[in-house]
Coordinates of C-alpha atoms in Angstrom, one line a residue:
X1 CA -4.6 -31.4 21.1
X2 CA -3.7 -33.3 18.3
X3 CA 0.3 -32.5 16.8
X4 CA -1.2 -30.5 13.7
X5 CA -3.4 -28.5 16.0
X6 CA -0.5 -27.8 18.7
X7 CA 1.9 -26.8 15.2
X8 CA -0.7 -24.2 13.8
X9 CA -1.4 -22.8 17.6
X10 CA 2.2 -21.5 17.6
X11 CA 2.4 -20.7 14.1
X12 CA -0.9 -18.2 15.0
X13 CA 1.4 -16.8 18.4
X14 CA 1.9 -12.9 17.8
X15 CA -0.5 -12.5 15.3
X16 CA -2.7 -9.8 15.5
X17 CA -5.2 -11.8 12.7
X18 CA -4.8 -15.4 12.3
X19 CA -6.8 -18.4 11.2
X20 CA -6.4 -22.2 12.2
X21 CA -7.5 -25.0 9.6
X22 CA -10.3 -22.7 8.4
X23 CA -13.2 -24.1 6.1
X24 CA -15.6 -21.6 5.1
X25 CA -18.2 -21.6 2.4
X26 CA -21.6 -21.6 1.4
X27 CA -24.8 -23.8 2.2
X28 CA -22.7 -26.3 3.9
X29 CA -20.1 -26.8 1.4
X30 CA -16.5 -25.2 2.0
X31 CA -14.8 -23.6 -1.0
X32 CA -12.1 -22.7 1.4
X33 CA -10.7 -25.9 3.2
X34 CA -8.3 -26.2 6.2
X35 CA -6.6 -22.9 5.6
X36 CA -4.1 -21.5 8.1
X37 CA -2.8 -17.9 7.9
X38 CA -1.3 -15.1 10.1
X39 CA -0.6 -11.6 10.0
X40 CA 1.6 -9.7 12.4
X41 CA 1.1 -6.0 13.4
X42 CA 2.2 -3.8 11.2
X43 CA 2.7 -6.6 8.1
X44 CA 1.5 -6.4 4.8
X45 CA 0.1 -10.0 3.4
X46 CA -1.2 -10.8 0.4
X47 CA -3.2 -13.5 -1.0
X48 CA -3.2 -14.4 -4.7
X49 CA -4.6 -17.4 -6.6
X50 CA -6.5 -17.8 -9.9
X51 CA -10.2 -16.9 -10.3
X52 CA -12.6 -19.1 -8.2
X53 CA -9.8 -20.2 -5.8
X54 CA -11.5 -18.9 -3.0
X55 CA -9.7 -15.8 -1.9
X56 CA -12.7 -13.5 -1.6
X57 CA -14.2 -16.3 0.6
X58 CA -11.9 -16.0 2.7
X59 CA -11.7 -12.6 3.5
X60 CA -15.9 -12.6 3.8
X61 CA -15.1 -15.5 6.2
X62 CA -12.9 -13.7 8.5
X63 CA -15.8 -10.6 8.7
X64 CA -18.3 -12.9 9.6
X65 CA -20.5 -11.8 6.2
X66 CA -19.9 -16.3 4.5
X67 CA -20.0 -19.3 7.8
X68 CA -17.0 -20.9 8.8
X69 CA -18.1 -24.6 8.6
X70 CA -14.7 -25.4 10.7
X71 CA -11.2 -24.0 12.0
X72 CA -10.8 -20.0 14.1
X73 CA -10.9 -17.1 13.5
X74 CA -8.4 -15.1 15.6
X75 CA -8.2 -11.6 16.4
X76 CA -5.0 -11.0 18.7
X77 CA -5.4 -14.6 19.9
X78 CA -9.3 -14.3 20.9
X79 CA -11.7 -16.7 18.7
X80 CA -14.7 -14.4 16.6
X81 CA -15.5 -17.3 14.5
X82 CA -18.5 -16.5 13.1
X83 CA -19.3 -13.1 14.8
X84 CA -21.7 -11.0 13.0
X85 CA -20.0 -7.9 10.7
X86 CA -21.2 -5.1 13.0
X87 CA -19.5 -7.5 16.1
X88 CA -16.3 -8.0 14.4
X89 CA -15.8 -4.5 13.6
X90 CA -16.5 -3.7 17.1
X91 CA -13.4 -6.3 17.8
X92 CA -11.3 -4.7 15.5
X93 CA -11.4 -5.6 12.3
X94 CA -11.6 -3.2 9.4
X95 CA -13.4 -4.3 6.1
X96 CA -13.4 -2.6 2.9
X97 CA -14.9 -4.7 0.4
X98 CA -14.3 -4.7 -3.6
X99 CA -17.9 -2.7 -4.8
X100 CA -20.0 -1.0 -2.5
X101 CA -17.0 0.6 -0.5
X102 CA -18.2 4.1 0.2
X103 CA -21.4 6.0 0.4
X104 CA -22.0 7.7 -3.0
X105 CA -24.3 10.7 -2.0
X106 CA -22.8 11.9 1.0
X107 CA -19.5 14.2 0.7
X108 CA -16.4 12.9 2.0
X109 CA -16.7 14.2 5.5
X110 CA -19.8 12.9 6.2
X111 CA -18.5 9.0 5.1
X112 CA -15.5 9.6 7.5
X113 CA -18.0 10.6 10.1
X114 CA -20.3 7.2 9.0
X115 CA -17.2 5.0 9.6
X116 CA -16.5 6.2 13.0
X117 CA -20.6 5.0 13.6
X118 CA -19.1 3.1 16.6
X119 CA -17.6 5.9 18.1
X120 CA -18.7 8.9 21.1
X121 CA -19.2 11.2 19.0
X122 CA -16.7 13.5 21.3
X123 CA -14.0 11.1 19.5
X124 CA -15.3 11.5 16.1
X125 CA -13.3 15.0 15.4
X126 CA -10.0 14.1 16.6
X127 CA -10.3 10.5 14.4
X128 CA -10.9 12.3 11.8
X129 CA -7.9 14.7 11.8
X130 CA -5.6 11.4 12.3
X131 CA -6.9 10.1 9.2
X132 CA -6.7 13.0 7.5
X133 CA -3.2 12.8 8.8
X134 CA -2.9 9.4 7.2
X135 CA -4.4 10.3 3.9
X136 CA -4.1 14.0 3.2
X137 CA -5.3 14.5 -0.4
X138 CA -8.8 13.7 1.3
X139 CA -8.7 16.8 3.2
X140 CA -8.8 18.9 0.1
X141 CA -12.1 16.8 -1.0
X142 CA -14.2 17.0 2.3
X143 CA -17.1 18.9 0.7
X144 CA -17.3 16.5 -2.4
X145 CA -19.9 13.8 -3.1
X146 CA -18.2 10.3 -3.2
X147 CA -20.1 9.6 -6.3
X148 CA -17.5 12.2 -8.0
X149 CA -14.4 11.1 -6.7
X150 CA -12.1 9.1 -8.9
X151 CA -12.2 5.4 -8.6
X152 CA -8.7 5.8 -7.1
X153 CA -10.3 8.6 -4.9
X154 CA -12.9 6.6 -3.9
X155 CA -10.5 3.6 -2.7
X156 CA -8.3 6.4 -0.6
X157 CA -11.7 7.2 1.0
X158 CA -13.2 4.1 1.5
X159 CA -10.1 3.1 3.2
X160 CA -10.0 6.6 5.3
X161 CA -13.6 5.4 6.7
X162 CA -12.6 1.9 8.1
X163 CA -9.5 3.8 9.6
X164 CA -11.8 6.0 11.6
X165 CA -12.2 2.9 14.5
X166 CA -8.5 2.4 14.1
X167 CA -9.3 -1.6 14.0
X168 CA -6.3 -4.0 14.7
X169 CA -6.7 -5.8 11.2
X170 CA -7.3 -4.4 7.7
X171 CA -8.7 -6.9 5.3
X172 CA -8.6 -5.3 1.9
X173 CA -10.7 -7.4 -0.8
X174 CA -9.2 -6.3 -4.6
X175 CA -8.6 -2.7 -3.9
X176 CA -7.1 -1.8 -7.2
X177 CA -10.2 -3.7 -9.6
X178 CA -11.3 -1.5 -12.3
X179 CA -8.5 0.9 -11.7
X180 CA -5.9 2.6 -13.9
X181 CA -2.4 0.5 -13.9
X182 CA -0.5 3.9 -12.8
X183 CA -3.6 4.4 -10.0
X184 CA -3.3 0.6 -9.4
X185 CA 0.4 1.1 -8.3
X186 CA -0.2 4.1 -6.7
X187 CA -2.4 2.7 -3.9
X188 CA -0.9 -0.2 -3.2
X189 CA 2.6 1.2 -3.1
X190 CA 1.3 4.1 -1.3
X191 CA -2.3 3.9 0.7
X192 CA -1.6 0.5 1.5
X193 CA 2.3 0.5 2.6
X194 CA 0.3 3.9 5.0
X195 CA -2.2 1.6 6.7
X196 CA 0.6 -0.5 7.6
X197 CA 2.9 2.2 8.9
X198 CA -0.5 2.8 12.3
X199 CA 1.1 -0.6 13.1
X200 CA -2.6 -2.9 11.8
X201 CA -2.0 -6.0 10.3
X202 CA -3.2 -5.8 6.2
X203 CA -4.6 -8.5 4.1
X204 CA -4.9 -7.7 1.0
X205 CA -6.3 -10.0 -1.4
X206 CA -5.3 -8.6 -4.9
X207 CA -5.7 -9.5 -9.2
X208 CA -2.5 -7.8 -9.5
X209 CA -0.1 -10.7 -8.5
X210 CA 3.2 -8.8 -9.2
X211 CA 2.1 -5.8 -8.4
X212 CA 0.9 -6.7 -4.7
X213 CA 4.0 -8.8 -3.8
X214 CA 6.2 -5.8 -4.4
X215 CA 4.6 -3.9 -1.2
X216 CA 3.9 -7.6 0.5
X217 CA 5.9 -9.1 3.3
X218 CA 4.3 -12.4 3.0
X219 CA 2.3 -14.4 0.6
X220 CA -0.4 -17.0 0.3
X221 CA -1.5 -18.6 -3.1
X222 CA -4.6 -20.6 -3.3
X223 CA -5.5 -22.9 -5.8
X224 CA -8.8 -25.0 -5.6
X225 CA -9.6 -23.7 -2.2
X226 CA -6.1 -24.8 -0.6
X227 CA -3.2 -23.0 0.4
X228 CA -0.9 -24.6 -2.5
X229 CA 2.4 -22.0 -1.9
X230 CA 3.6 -19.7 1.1
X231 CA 6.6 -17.5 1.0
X232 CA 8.2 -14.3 1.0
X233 CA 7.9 -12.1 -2.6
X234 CA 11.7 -13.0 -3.1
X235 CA 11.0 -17.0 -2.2
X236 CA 8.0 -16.9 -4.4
X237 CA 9.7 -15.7 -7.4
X238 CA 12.3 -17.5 -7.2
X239 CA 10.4 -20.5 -7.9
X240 CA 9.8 -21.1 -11.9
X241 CA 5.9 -22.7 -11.1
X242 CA 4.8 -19.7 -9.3
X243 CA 6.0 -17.4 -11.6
X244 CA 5.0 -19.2 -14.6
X245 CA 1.3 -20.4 -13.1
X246 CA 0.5 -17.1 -11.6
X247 CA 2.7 -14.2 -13.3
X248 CA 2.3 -15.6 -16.9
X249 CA 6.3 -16.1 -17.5
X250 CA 7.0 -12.6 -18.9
X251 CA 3.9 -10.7 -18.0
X252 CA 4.3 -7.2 -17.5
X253 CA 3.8 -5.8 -14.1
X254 CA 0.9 -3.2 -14.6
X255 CA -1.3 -5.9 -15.8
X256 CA -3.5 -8.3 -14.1
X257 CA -1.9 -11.6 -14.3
X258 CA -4.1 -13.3 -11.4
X259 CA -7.5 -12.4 -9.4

């Protein structure tokens, strides 16, 4: 094992989701290149980076949905590189994508009772009631369509549906696009800082710079496919290029100021 491999083994050690020199992309050629990441149980991390850095390659890397040309993919230190979607959510990993989140014409219940697919359905009922637990303004929308619920509704419950397994690792691809800046807030101070608090790891890949390092414990940025920056919220904007590359100087914090 070569000195850089040996470095990002231990820098992985802990983590309950971790990647080691990952290069992922499409038909052979990686838009991601040599990226390595962690996040430890109960951790919020966020990954920010202009449009077309890569970030939502990433995330569809680590689900197994876009190939990993090179690198791991580590789920409490056991390689899934490359397992299919339905395999890596059997492993542990929870998934909720930016569109095409919930199941529009069933009610509420019935997409709770979809995510826990995996399930006995003995287990089903007592999931539910902890994620209920977890998120209790869906219990007052059980009998509702998805299709009616709010766009910030609809987030709550297509977050409620990947809790169902209770997967080690949430990846969270732009949960607040095409929301309000108040409902913005709201989940990620809120639904997101909750998923934490079962004791998964969150990666949350997010438009709203600002606004996701306020609820963040760590941070990646990505430029050109490459991890460029790595820090805490407070090291991060403490540095003038960060904030003026990827918060616009002055910007305020409701608006997007990077994808």
């Amino acid at each position: 094992m070569s000195a850089e491999e040996t470095s990002n083994a231990k820098s992985t050690q802990g983590a309950a989701l971790a990647t080691e020199l990952l290069s992922a992309g499409y038909a052979g050629r990686a838009v991601v290149q040599e990226l390595s990441i962690r996040v430890e149980p109960g951790e919020v991390v966020s990954v920010v980076g202009p449009n077309g850095s890569g970030k939502s390659t990433l995330l569809k890397a680590l689900v197994g949905v876009v190939q990993v040309l090179s690198g791991k993919v580590l789920l409490d230190g056991k390689e899934i590189t490359n397992w299919a979607p339905d395999a890596a959510a059997r492993a542990g990993i929870g998934y909720v994508p930016q569109i095409d989140d919930v199941f529009a014409p069933l009610t509420v219940r019935e997409n709770l009772e979809m995510g826990g697919y995996l399930l006995p359905l003995r287990e089903v009922p007592g999931r539910m009631t902890h994620v209920l637990e977890v998120f209790p303004q869906l219990a007052r929308m059980l009998s509702r369509k998805a299709g009616q619920l709010s766009g910030g509704e609809r987030k709550m419950l297509a977050m409620g549906r990947v809790l169902m397994l209770q997967p080690r690792a949430f990846i969270l691809d732009e949960p607040t696009a095409n929301l309000a800046p108040a409902l913005a807030n709201t989940l990620l101070e809120d639904h997101i800082r909750q998923l934490s608090a079962t004791g998964a790891s969150v990666l949350v890949v997010e438009q709203r710079a600002r606004a996701v390092l306020a609820i963040s414990d760590r941070t990646y940025v990505l430029t050109g496919g490459r991890c460029r920056l790595e820090g805490t919220p407070a090291e991060l904007l403490a540095s003038p290029d960060f904030a003026d590359t990827f918060l616009g100087g002055t910007r305020h914090a409701s608006e997007p100021a990077a994808e």
